[in-house]
mmCIF file of C-alpha atoms in Angstrom:
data_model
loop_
_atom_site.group_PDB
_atom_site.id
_atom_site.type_symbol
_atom_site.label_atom_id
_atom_site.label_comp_id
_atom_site.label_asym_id
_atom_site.label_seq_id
_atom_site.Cartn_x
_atom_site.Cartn_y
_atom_site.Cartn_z
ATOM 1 C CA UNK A 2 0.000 0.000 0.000
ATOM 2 C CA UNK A 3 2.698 2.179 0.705
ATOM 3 C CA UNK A 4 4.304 1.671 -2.784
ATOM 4 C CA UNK A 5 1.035 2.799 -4.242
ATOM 5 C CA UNK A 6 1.056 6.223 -2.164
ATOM 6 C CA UNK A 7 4.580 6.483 -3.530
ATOM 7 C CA UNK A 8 3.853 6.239 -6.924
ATOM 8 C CA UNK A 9 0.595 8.228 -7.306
ATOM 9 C CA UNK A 10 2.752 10.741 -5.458
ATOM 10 C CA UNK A 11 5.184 11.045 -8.007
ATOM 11 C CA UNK A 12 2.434 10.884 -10.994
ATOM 12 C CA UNK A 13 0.976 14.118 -9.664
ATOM 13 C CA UNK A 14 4.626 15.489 -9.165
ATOM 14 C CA UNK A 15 4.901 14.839 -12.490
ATOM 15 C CA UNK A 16 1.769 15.883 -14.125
ATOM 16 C CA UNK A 17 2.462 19.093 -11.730
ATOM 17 C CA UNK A 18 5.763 19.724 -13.461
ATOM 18 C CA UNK A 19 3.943 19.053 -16.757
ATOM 19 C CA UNK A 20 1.453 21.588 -16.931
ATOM 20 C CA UNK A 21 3.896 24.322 -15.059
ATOM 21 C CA UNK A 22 5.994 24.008 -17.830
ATOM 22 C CA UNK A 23 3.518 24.471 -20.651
ATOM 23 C CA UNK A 24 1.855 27.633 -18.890
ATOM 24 C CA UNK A 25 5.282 29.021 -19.028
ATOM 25 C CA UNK A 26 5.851 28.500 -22.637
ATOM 26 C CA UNK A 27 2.019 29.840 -23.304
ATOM 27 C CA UNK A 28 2.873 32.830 -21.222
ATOM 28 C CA UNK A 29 6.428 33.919 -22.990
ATOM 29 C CA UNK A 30 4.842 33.407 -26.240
ATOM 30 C CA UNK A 31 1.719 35.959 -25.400
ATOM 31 C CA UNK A 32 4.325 38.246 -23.923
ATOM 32 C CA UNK A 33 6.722 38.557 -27.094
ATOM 33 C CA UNK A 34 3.665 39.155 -29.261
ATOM 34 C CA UNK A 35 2.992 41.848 -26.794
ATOM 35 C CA UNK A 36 5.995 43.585 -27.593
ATOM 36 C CA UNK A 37 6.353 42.960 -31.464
ATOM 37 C CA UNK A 38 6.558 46.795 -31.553
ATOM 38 C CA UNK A 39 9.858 46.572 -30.664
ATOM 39 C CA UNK A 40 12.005 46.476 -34.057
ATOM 40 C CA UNK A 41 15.096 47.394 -35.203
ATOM 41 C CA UNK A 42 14.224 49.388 -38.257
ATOM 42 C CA UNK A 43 11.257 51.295 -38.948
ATOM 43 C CA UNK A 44 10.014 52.419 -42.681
ATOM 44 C CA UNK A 45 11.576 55.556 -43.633
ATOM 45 C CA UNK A 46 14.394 54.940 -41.193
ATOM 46 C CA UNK A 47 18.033 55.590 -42.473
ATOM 47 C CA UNK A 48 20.820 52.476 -42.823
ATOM 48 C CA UNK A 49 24.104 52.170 -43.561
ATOM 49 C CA UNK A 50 25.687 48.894 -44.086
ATOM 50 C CA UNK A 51 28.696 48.239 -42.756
ATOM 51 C CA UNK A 52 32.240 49.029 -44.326
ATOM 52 C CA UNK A 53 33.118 45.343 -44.543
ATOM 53 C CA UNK A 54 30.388 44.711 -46.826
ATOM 54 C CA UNK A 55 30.733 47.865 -49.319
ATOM 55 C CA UNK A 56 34.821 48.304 -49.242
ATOM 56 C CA UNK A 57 36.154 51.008 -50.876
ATOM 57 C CA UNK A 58 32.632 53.005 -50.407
ATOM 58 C CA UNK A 59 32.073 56.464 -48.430
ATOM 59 C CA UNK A 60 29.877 56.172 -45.576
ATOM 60 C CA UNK A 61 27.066 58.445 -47.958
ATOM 61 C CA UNK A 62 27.433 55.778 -50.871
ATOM 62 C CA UNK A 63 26.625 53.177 -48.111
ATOM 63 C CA UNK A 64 23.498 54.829 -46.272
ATOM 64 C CA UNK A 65 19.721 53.772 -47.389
ATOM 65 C CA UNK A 66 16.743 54.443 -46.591
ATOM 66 C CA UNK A 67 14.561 51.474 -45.131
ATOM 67 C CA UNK A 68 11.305 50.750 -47.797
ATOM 68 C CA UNK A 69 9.474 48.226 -45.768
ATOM 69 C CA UNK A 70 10.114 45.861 -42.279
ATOM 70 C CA UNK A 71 9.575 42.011 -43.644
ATOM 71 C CA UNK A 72 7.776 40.088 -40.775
ATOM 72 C CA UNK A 73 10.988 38.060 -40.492
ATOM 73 C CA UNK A 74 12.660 40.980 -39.117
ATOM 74 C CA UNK A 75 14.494 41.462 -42.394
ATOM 75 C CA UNK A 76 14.032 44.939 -44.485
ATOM 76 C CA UNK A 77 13.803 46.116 -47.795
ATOM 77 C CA UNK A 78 15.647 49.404 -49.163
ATOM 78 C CA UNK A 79 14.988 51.750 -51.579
ATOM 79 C CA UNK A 80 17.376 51.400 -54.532
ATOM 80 C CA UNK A 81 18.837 48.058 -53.344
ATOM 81 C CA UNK A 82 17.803 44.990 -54.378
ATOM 82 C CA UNK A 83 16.935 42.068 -51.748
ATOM 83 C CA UNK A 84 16.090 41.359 -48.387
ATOM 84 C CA UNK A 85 18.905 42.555 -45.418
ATOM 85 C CA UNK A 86 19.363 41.682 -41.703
ATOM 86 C CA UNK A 87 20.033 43.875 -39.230
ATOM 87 C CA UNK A 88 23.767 42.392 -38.715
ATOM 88 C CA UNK A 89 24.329 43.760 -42.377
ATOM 89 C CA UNK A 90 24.407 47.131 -40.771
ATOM 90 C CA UNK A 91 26.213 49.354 -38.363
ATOM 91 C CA UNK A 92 24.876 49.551 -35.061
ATOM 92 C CA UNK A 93 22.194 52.745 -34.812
ATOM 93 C CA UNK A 94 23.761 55.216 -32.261
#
């Protein structure tokens, strides 16, 4: 009888742990969805990509100006062709 107590114990331990973790993951999910307005770029935002990328370019031939934010996070520029990460550019000051 005792083995019995034992293991129902640690079924509801376990269920317990179960549904703890899961209302975690349900609650950081809600609360990065919450804050989607937190981006990088915005349109009409200026960019300039980083020197490694464009050598032998001035900092002016290297600056664009953001066309639209891609739900991935990635952007499209005017006059530039393609889809760009943030890491493609310097760091906004």
């Amino acid at each position: 009888m005792l083995g019995g107590i034992a293991i129902a114990t640690g079924a509801l331990g376990a269920a317990g742990a179960y549904l703890a973790k899961k209302n975690s993951v349900k609650h950081k999910r809600t609360r990065s969805s919450a804050t989607s307005g937190d981006v990088w770029a915005r349109p009409g935002m200026i960019v300039t990509f980083r020197a490694e990328l464009m050598p032998s370019r001035e900092r002016d031939a290297r600056t664009f100006r953001v066309k639209t934010l891609l739900p991935s996070g990635r952007v499209l520029l005017d006059d530039v062709v393609g889809e760009h990460a943030e890491k493609e550019f310097e760091a906004i000051r």
